[in-house]
Amino acid sequence: MRERESRRFSPLVVGGSSLLIIFAVLCLTVLAMLSLSTAQNNAKMSRASADSVTAYYAADTQAEEILARLRGGEMPDGVIAETDGGGTRYEYTVPISDTQVLSVSVYLEGTDWKVLRWKAVSTADWTPDDSIEVWDGEAVMF
């Protein structure tokens, strides 16, 4: 009789299944935390991207309005005009953000308007990273 009871409630069988369940719960918890972190980072990147696109198209709209005024014969503030033998070049910039502007250059020859440049340009100061020592090609003596 004692042999049957000892076989039913073996501590090794109960301990092994408990460890397996604990390990599975731990793995699922880590997976859930990683999924939550990824979702939050994706949401943050999506908001930043949407804000960037919105700012660009707001600047694009403003640049189009300036171009329409130029075509109408006005000379808006901030527009630089340079005349050469064949026509007139108009250049202006519209701010996109603190570190970018939309640079526009159009050319008027007779009654034809040509867009020479319509480009987002960075205005931030760039400083190279010189913290890594690079091998100059000469042999090193130890």
mmCIF file of C-alpha atoms in Angstrom:
data_model
loop_
_atom_site.group_PDB
_atom_site.id
_atom_site.type_symbol
_atom_site.label_atom_id
_atom_site.label_comp_id
_atom_site.label_asym_id
_atom_site.label_seq_id
_atom_site.Cartn_x
_atom_site.Cartn_y
_atom_site.Cartn_z
ATOM 1 C CA MET A 1 0.000 0.000 0.000
ATOM 2 C CA ARG A 2 2.789 2.370 0.792
ATOM 3 C CA GLU A 3 4.385 1.801 -2.597
ATOM 4 C CA ARG A 4 1.239 3.025 -4.394
ATOM 5 C CA GLU A 5 1.023 6.200 -2.309
ATOM 6 C CA SER A 6 4.666 7.006 -2.817
ATOM 7 C CA ARG A 7 4.332 6.636 -6.593
ATOM 8 C CA ARG A 8 1.350 8.982 -6.832
ATOM 9 C CA PHE A 9 2.886 11.921 -5.041
ATOM 10 C CA SER A 10 6.486 11.868 -6.118
ATOM 11 C CA PRO A 11 8.160 15.210 -5.282
ATOM 12 C CA LEU A 12 10.299 14.965 -8.422
ATOM 13 C CA VAL A 13 7.264 14.918 -10.742
ATOM 14 C CA VAL A 14 5.530 17.825 -8.970
ATOM 15 C CA GLY A 15 8.750 19.893 -8.830
ATOM 16 C CA GLY A 16 9.569 19.381 -12.506
ATOM 17 C CA SER A 17 6.142 20.451 -13.728
ATOM 18 C CA SER A 18 6.196 23.482 -11.421
ATOM 19 C CA LEU A 19 9.564 24.561 -12.826
ATOM 20 C CA LEU A 20 8.259 24.118 -16.358
ATOM 21 C CA ILE A 21 5.198 26.298 -15.630
ATOM 22 C CA ILE A 22 7.326 28.969 -13.920
ATOM 23 C CA PHE A 23 9.704 29.031 -16.886
ATOM 24 C CA ALA A 24 6.803 29.331 -19.358
ATOM 25 C CA VAL A 25 5.208 32.183 -17.375
ATOM 26 C CA LEU A 26 8.561 33.964 -17.165
ATOM 27 C CA CYS A 27 9.094 33.636 -20.948
ATOM 28 C CA LEU A 28 5.608 34.939 -21.704
ATOM 29 C CA THR A 29 6.118 37.885 -19.322
ATOM 30 C CA VAL A 30 9.388 38.868 -20.994
ATOM 31 C CA LEU A 31 7.785 38.544 -24.435
ATOM 32 C CA ALA A 32 4.875 40.757 -23.352
ATOM 33 C CA MET A 33 7.258 43.416 -21.985
ATOM 34 C CA LEU A 34 9.271 43.427 -25.209
ATOM 35 C CA SER A 35 6.100 43.711 -27.287
ATOM 36 C CA LEU A 36 4.882 46.653 -25.202
ATOM 37 C CA SER A 37 8.239 48.425 -25.498
ATOM 38 C CA THR A 38 8.288 47.926 -29.275
ATOM 39 C CA ALA A 39 4.737 49.230 -29.638
ATOM 40 C CA GLN A 40 5.551 52.361 -27.621
ATOM 41 C CA ASN A 41 8.681 53.067 -29.686
ATOM 42 C CA ASN A 42 6.767 52.572 -32.939
ATOM 43 C CA ALA A 43 4.059 54.977 -31.774
ATOM 44 C CA LYS A 44 6.687 57.586 -30.877
ATOM 45 C CA MET A 45 8.391 57.228 -34.272
ATOM 46 C CA SER A 46 5.038 57.463 -36.077
ATOM 47 C CA ARG A 47 4.182 60.708 -34.280
ATOM 48 C CA ALA A 48 7.604 62.186 -35.085
ATOM 49 C CA SER A 49 7.274 61.182 -38.737
ATOM 50 C CA ALA A 50 3.763 62.639 -38.997
ATOM 51 C CA ASP A 51 4.932 65.903 -37.416
ATOM 52 C CA SER A 52 7.860 66.095 -39.845
ATOM 53 C CA VAL A 53 5.658 65.500 -42.893
ATOM 54 C CA THR A 54 3.100 68.044 -41.665
ATOM 55 C CA ALA A 55 5.817 70.672 -41.183
ATOM 56 C CA TYR A 56 7.269 70.008 -44.648
ATOM 57 C CA TYR A 57 3.923 70.367 -46.407
ATOM 58 C CA ALA A 58 3.102 73.533 -44.447
ATOM 59 C CA ALA A 59 6.386 75.030 -45.709
ATOM 60 C CA ASP A 60 5.656 73.716 -49.212
ATOM 61 C CA THR A 61 2.271 75.455 -49.178
ATOM 62 C CA GLN A 62 3.872 78.706 -48.061
ATOM 63 C CA ALA A 63 6.522 78.424 -50.805
ATOM 64 C CA GLU A 64 3.790 77.841 -53.404
ATOM 65 C CA GLU A 65 1.976 80.968 -52.173
ATOM 66 C CA ILE A 66 5.162 83.027 -52.570
ATOM 67 C CA LEU A 67 5.616 81.626 -56.090
ATOM 68 C CA ALA A 68 2.008 82.509 -56.939
ATOM 69 C CA ARG A 69 2.613 86.067 -55.742
ATOM 70 C CA LEU A 70 5.761 86.254 -57.897
ATOM 71 C CA ARG A 71 3.792 85.079 -60.914
ATOM 72 C CA GLY A 72 1.216 87.742 -60.125
ATOM 73 C CA GLY A 73 3.861 90.467 -60.349
ATOM 74 C CA GLU A 74 4.434 91.074 -56.623
ATOM 75 C CA MET A 75 7.794 90.975 -54.906
ATOM 76 C CA PRO A 76 7.255 89.386 -51.456
ATOM 77 C CA ASP A 77 9.620 90.053 -48.553
ATOM 78 C CA GLY A 78 12.616 87.759 -48.358
ATOM 79 C CA VAL A 79 12.782 87.062 -52.090
ATOM 80 C CA ILE A 80 16.094 87.817 -53.796
ATOM 81 C CA ALA A 81 15.962 88.665 -57.503
ATOM 82 C CA GLU A 82 18.977 88.462 -59.836
ATOM 83 C CA THR A 83 18.635 89.572 -63.436
ATOM 84 C CA ASP A 84 20.900 88.315 -66.167
ATOM 85 C CA GLY A 85 20.772 88.759 -69.940
ATOM 86 C CA GLY A 86 17.977 86.258 -70.576
ATOM 87 C CA GLY A 87 15.711 86.499 -67.554
ATOM 88 C CA THR A 88 15.391 86.813 -63.788
ATOM 89 C CA ARG A 89 16.210 84.295 -61.083
ATOM 90 C CA TYR A 90 14.228 84.471 -57.829
ATOM 91 C CA GLU A 91 15.473 82.741 -54.676
ATOM 92 C CA TYR A 92 13.847 82.392 -51.268
ATOM 93 C CA THR A 93 13.677 80.070 -48.285
ATOM 94 C CA VAL A 94 10.792 78.959 -46.108
ATOM 95 C CA PRO A 95 11.455 77.495 -42.642
ATOM 96 C CA ILE A 96 10.380 73.874 -42.103
ATOM 97 C CA SER A 97 11.729 73.411 -38.572
ATOM 98 C CA ASP A 98 14.502 74.703 -36.342
ATOM 99 C CA THR A 99 17.058 72.770 -38.369
ATOM 100 C CA GLN A 100 15.595 72.737 -41.909
ATOM 101 C CA VAL A 101 14.451 75.196 -44.555
ATOM 102 C CA LEU A 102 12.829 74.742 -47.936
ATOM 103 C CA SER A 103 15.165 76.393 -50.447
ATOM 104 C CA VAL A 104 13.478 77.529 -53.665
ATOM 105 C CA SER A 105 15.002 78.930 -56.825
ATOM 106 C CA VAL A 106 12.848 79.776 -59.870
ATOM 107 C CA TYR A 107 13.772 81.355 -63.187
ATOM 108 C CA LEU A 108 11.582 83.637 -65.281
ATOM 109 C CA GLU A 109 12.465 83.847 -68.963
ATOM 110 C CA GLY A 110 9.907 85.825 -70.929
ATOM 111 C CA THR A 111 6.633 84.313 -69.710
ATOM 112 C CA ASP A 112 8.037 80.870 -68.871
ATOM 113 C CA TRP A 113 8.686 79.952 -65.243
ATOM 114 C CA LYS A 114 11.190 77.174 -64.507
ATOM 115 C CA VAL A 115 11.777 75.680 -61.084
ATOM 116 C CA LEU A 116 15.525 75.303 -60.645
ATOM 117 C CA ARG A 117 15.534 74.111 -57.029
ATOM 118 C CA TRP A 118 12.807 73.032 -54.593
ATOM 119 C CA LYS A 119 14.733 71.296 -51.847
ATOM 120 C CA ALA A 120 14.770 70.765 -48.082
ATOM 121 C CA VAL A 121 18.143 71.910 -46.741
ATOM 122 C CA SER A 122 19.615 71.367 -43.290
ATOM 123 C CA THR A 123 20.653 74.520 -41.431
ATOM 124 C CA ALA A 124 22.048 72.762 -38.351
ATOM 125 C CA ASP A 125 25.734 73.031 -37.582
ATOM 126 C CA TRP A 126 27.553 69.815 -38.339
ATOM 127 C CA THR A 127 30.537 68.835 -36.278
ATOM 128 C CA PRO A 128 32.411 65.654 -37.174
ATOM 129 C CA ASP A 129 33.056 63.022 -34.525
ATOM 130 C CA ASP A 130 36.832 63.003 -34.041
ATOM 131 C CA SER A 131 36.766 60.900 -30.889
ATOM 132 C CA ILE A 132 37.918 57.709 -32.645
ATOM 133 C CA GLU A 133 41.620 57.505 -33.337
ATOM 134 C CA VAL A 134 42.120 56.333 -36.920
ATOM 135 C CA TRP A 135 45.245 54.527 -38.113
ATOM 136 C CA ASP A 136 47.246 56.835 -40.354
ATOM 137 C CA GLY A 137 48.936 54.014 -42.306
ATOM 138 C CA GLU A 138 52.311 54.065 -40.578
ATOM 139 C CA ALA A 139 53.666 51.044 -38.734
ATOM 140 C CA VAL A 140 53.422 51.074 -34.974
ATOM 141 C CA MET A 141 56.564 50.174 -33.001
ATOM 142 C CA PHE A 142 55.998 48.480 -29.663
#
